[in-house]
mmCIF file of C-alpha atoms in Angstrom:
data_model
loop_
_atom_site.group_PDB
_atom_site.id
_atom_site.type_symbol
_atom_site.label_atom_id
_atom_site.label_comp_id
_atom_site.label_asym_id
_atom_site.label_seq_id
_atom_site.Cartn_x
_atom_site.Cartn_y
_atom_site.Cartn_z
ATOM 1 C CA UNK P 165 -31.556 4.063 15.451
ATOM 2 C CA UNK P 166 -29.099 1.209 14.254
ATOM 3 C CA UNK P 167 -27.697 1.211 11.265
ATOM 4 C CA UNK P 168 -29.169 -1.199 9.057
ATOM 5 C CA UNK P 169 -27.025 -3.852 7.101
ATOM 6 C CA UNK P 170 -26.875 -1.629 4.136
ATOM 7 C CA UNK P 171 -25.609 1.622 5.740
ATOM 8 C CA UNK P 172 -23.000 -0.659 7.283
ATOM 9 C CA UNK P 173 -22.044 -1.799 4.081
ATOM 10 C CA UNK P 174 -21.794 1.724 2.450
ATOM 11 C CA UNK P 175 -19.750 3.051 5.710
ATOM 12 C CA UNK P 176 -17.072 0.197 5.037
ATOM 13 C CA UNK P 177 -17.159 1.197 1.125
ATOM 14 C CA UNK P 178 -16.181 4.668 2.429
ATOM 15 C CA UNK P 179 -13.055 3.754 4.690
ATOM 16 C CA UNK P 180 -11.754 1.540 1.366
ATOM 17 C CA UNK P 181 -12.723 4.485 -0.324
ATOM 18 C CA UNK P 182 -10.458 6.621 1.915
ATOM 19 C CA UNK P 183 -7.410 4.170 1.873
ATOM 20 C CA UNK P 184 -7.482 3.824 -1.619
ATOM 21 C CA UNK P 185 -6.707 7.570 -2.158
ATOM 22 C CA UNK P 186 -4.169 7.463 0.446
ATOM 23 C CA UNK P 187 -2.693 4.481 -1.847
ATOM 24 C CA UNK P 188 -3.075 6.664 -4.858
ATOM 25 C CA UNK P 189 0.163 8.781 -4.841
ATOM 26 C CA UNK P 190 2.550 5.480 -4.771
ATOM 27 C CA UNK P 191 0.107 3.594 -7.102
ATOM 28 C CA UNK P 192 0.192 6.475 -9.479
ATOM 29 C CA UNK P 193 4.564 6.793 -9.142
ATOM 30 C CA UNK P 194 4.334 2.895 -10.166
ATOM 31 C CA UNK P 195 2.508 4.067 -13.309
ATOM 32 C CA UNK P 196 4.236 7.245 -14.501
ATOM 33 C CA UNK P 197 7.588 6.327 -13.822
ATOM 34 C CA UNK P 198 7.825 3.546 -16.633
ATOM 35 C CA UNK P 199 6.204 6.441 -18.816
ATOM 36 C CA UNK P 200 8.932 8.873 -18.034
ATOM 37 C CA UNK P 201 11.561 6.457 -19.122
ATOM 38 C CA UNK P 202 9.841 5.526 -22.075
ATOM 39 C CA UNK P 203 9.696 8.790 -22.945
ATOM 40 C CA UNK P 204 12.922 9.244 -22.586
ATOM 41 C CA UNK P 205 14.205 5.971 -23.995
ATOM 42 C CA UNK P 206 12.178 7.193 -27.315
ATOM 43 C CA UNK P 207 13.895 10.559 -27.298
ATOM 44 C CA UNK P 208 17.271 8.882 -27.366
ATOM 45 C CA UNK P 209 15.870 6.495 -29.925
ATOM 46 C CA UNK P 210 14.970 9.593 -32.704
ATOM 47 C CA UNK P 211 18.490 10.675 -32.083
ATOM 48 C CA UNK P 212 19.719 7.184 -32.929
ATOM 49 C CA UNK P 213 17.824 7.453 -36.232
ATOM 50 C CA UNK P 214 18.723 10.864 -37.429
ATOM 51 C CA UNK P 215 22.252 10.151 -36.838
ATOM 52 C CA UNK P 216 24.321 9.839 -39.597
ATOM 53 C CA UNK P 217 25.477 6.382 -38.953
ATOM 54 C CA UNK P 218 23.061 4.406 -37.429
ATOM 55 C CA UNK P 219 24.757 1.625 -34.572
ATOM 56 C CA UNK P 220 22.381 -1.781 -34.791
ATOM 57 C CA UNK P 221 23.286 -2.739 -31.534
ATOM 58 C CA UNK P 222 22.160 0.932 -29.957
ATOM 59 C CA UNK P 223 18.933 0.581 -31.371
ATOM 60 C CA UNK P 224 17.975 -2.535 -29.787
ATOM 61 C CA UNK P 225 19.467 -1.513 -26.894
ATOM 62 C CA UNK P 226 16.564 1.296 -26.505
ATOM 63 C CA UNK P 227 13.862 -0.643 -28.170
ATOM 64 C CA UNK P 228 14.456 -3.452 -25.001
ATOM 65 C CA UNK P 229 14.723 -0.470 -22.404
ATOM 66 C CA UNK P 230 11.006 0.913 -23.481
ATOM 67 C CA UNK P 231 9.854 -2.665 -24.215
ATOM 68 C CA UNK P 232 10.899 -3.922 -20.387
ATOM 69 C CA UNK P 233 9.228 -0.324 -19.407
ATOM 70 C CA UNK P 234 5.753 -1.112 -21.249
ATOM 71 C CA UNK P 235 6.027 -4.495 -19.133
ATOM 72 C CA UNK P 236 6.059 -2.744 -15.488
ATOM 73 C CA UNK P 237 3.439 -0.186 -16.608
ATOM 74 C CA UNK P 238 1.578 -3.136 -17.899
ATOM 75 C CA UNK P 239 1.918 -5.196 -14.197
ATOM 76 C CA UNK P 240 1.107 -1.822 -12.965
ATOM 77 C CA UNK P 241 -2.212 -1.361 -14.305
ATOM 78 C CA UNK P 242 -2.882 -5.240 -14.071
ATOM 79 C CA UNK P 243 -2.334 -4.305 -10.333
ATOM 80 C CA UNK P 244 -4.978 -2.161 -9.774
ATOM 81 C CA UNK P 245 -7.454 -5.414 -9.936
ATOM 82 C CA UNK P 246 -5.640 -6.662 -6.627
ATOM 83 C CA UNK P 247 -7.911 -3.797 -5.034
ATOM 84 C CA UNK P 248 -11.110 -5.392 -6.424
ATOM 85 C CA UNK P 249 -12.767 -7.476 -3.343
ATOM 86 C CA UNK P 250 -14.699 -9.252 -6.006
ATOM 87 C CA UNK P 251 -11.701 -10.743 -7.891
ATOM 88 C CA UNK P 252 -10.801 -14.148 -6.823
ATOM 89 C CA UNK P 253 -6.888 -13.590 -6.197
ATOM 90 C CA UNK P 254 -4.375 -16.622 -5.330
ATOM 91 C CA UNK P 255 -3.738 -14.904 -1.680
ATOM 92 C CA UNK P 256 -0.752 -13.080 -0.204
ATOM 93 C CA UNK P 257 1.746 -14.279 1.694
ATOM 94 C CA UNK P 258 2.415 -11.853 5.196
ATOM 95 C CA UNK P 259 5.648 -11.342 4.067
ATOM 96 C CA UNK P 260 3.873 -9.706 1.085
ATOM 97 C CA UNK P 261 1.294 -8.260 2.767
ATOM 98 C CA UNK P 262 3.641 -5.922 4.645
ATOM 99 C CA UNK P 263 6.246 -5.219 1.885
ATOM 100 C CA UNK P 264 3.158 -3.913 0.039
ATOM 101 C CA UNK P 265 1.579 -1.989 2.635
ATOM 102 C CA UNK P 266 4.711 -0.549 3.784
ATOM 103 C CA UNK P 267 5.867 0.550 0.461
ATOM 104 C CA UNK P 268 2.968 2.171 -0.341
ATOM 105 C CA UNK P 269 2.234 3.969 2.560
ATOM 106 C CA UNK P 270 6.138 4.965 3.813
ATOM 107 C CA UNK P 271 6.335 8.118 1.958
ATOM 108 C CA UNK P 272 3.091 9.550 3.318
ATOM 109 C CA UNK P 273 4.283 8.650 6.759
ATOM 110 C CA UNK P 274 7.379 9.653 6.347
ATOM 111 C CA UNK P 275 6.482 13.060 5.252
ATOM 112 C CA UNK P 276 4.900 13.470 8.758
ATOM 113 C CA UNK P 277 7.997 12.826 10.269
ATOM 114 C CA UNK P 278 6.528 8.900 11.080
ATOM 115 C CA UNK P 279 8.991 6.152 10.836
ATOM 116 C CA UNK P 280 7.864 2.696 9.620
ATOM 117 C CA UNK P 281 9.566 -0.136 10.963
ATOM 118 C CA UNK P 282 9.430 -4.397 10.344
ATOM 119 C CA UNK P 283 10.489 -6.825 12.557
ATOM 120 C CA UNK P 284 13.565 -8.367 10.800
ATOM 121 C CA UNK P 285 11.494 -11.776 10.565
ATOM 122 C CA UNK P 286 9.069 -10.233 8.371
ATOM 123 C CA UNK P 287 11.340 -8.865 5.923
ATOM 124 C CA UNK P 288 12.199 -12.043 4.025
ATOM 125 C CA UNK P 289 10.281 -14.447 2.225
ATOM 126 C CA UNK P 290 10.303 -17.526 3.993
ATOM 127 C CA UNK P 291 10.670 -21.104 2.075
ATOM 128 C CA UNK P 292 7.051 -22.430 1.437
ATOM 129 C CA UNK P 293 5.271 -19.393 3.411
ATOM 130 C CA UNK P 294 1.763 -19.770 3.545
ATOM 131 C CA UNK P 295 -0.582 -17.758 1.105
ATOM 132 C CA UNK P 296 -3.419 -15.979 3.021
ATOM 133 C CA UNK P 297 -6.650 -15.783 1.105
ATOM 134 C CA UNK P 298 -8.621 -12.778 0.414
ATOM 135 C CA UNK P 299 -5.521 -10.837 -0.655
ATOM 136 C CA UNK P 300 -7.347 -7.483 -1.586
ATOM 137 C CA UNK P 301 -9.014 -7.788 1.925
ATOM 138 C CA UNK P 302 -5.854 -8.064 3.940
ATOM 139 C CA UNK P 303 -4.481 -5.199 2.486
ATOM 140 C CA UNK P 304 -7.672 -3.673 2.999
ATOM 141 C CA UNK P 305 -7.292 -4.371 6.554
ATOM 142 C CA UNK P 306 -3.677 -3.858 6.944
ATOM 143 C CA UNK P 307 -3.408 -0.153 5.229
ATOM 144 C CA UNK P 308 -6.918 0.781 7.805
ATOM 145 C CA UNK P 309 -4.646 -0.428 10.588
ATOM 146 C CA UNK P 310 -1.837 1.787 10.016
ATOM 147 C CA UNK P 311 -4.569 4.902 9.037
ATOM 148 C CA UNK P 312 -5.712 3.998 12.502
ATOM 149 C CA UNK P 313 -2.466 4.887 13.988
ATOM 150 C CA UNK P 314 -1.603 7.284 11.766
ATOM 151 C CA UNK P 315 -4.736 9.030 12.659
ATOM 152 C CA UNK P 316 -5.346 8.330 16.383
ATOM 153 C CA UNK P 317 -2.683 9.341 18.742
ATOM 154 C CA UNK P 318 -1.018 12.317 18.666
ATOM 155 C CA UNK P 319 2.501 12.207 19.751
ATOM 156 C CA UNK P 320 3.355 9.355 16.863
ATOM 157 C CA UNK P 321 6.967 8.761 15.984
ATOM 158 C CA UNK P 322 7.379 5.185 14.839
ATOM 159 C CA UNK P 323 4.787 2.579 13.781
ATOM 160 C CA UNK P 324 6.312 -0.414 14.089
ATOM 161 C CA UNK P 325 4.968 -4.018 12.604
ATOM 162 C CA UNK P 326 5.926 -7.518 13.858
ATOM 163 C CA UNK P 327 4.691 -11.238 13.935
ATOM 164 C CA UNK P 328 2.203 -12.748 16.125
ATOM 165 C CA UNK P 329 2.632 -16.762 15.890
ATOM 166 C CA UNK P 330 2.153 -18.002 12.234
ATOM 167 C CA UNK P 331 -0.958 -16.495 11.207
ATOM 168 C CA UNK P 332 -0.803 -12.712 12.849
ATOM 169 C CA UNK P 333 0.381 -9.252 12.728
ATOM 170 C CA UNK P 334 0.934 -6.594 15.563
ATOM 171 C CA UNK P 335 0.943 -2.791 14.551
ATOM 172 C CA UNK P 336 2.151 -0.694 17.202
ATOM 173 C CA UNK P 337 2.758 3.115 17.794
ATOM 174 C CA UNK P 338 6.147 4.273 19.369
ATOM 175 C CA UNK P 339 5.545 7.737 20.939
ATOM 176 C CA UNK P 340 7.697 10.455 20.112
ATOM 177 C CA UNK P 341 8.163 13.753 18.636
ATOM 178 C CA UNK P 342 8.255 13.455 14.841
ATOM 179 C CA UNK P 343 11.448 14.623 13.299
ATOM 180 C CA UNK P 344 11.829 16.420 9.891
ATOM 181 C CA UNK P 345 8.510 17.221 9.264
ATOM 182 C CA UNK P 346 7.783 18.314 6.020
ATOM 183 C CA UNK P 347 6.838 21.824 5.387
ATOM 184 C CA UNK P 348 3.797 20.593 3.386
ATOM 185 C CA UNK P 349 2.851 17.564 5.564
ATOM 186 C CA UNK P 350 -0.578 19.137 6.482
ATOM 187 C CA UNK P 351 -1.559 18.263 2.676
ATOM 188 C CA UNK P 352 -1.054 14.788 3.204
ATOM 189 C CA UNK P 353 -2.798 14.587 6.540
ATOM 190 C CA UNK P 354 -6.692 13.566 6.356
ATOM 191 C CA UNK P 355 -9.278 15.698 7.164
ATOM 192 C CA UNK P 356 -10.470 14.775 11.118
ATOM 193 C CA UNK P 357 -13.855 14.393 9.117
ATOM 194 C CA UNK P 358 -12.090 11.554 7.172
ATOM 195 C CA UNK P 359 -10.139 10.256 10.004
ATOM 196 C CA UNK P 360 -9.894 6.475 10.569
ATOM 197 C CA UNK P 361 -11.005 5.840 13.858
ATOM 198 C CA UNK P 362 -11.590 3.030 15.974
ATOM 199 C CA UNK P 363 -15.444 2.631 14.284
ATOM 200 C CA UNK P 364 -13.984 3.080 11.391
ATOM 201 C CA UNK P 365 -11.599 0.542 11.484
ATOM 202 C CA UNK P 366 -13.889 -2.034 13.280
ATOM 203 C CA UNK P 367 -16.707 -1.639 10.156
ATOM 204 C CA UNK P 368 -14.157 -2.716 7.820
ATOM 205 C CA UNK P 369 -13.154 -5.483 9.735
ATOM 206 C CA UNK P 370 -16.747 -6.688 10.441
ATOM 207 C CA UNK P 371 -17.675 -6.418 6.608
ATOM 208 C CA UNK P 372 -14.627 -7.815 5.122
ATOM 209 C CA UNK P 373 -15.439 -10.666 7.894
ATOM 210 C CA UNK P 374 -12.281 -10.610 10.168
ATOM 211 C CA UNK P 375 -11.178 -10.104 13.986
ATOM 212 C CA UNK P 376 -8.859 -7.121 14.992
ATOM 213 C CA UNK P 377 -7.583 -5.999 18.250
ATOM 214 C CA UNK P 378 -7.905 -2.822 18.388
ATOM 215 C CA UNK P 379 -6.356 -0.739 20.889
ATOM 216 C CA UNK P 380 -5.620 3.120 21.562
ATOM 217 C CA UNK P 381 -1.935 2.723 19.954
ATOM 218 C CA UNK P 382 -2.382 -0.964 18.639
ATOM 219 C CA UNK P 383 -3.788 -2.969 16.149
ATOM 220 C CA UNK P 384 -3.657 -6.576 16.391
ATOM 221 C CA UNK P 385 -4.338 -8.031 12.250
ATOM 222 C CA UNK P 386 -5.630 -11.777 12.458
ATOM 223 C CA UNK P 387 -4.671 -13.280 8.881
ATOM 224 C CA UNK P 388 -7.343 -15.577 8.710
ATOM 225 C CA UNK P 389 -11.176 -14.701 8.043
ATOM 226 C CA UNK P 390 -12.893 -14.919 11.484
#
C-alpha cells in the first residue's frame, strides 16, 4: 500500500523532528551561555554594592555587560522562529546557510571524530549575495543532508561542502578513519531506527518542495524550490 499524502506529510514532520534535536545541544549553548555571564556579571555587581566605596563607572560597566547579554539571549530565543516553516522569513543567503549549519552541527561531528570542511569561496559573504527564500526550509534541507552522511557510510572522516554555480551546494564524504573519537561519541550517534537515510532525506525534500541529488556519499542541495 502507498502511503497516502498525509502519512507522507507526518514522515517529513519526523525527520525535522529528528534534526531539530540534533540542533538542540548548540541551540541550547546559544541560550545558556548569555545566562551564565549574566549570572556572573550580577555576582560581581552585589560585590560592587556592598563595597565600601562604591566606583560609578564599575557599576555601569556591569549593568552594560548583563544588558548586551539579555540582548543575545533575546536574538537567541527570537531565533528559534527561523525553525518555523510557517513564518514568512526574508531568506538566507548560502553563505549563511552553511555558516549556520556548520556551526551548529560541528561539535556533534566532531565528537565522532568527523571533520567539517567549506570551500574557501563559501566562507565569506559576498557583496550583494543573493537571499534564498524559504530560509527555515534550506536549513531544513541542508542539516538532513549532512545527517545523511553522517548516518550512511561507514568509514566517514571529512564531510566536506562546496559551491555548485550560483544557486547550489555539494556535500560530500571523504573516507577515512575518524581520529580522536570521543569516549562518549556513541551518545551522540542516532539510533539506526532514527537514522537519516536516503528515504528519509528524499521525503523532506519532496514535502518542503525541492530537488536533491542524492548519492551513496553525496548530496547535491539545489537552492531554489523545484
Amino acid at each position: 500500500m502507498k502511503a497516502s499524502p498525509g502519512a507522507r506529510s507526518w514522515i517529513a514532520a519526523g525527520v525535522r523532528h529528528e534534526l531539530l534535536i540534533r540542533a538542540l545541544p548548540a541551540l541550547r549553548h546559544d541560550m545558556t551561555g548569555p545566562v551564565s555571564v549574566m549570572r556572573m556579571g550580577l555576582l560581581m555587581l552585589r560585590r560592587q554594592v556592598a563595597a565600601p566605596v562604591i566606583d560609578p563607572a564599575t557599576l555601569e560597566q556591569r549593568a552594560a555587560l548583563i544588558d548586551s547579554q539579555i540582548a543575545e539571549l533575546v536574538n537567541a530565543v527570537r531565533s528559534l522562529r527561523d525553525w518555523e516553516l510557517a513564518v514568512d522569513d526574508e531568506g538566507i543567503t548560502r553563505h549563511a546557510l552553511v555558516a549556520q549549519g556548520v556551526g551548529l552541527m560541528r561539535a556533534a561531528f566532531e565528537l565522532q571524530g568527523i571533520h567539517l570542511q567549506v570551500d574557501a569561496s563559501l566562507q565569506t559573504q559576498h557583496a550583494n549575495e543573493p537571499k534564498w527564500p524559504s530560509g527555515a526550509a534550506l536549513r531544513y534541507l541542508f542539516l538532513g543532508a549532512l545527517g545523511y552522511l553522517h548516518d550512511t557510510p561507514t568509514d566517514v572522516g571529512a564531510v566536506t561542502v562546496s559551491a555548485d554555480g550560483d544557486d547550489a551546494l555539494w556535500l560530500r564524504v571523504t573516507a577515512g578513519a575518524a581520529d580522536g573519537v570521543d569516549v562518549m561519541a556513541g551518545a551522540h550517534r542516532a539510533p539506526r531506527m532514527l537514522a537519516i537515510d536516503g528515504i528519509a532525506l528524499q521525503s523532506l525534500a519532496d514535502d518542503l518542495g525541492y530537488a536533491l541529488t542524492i548519492e551513496r556519499d553525496a548530496v547535491r542541495l539545489a537552492l531554489a524550490a523545484a
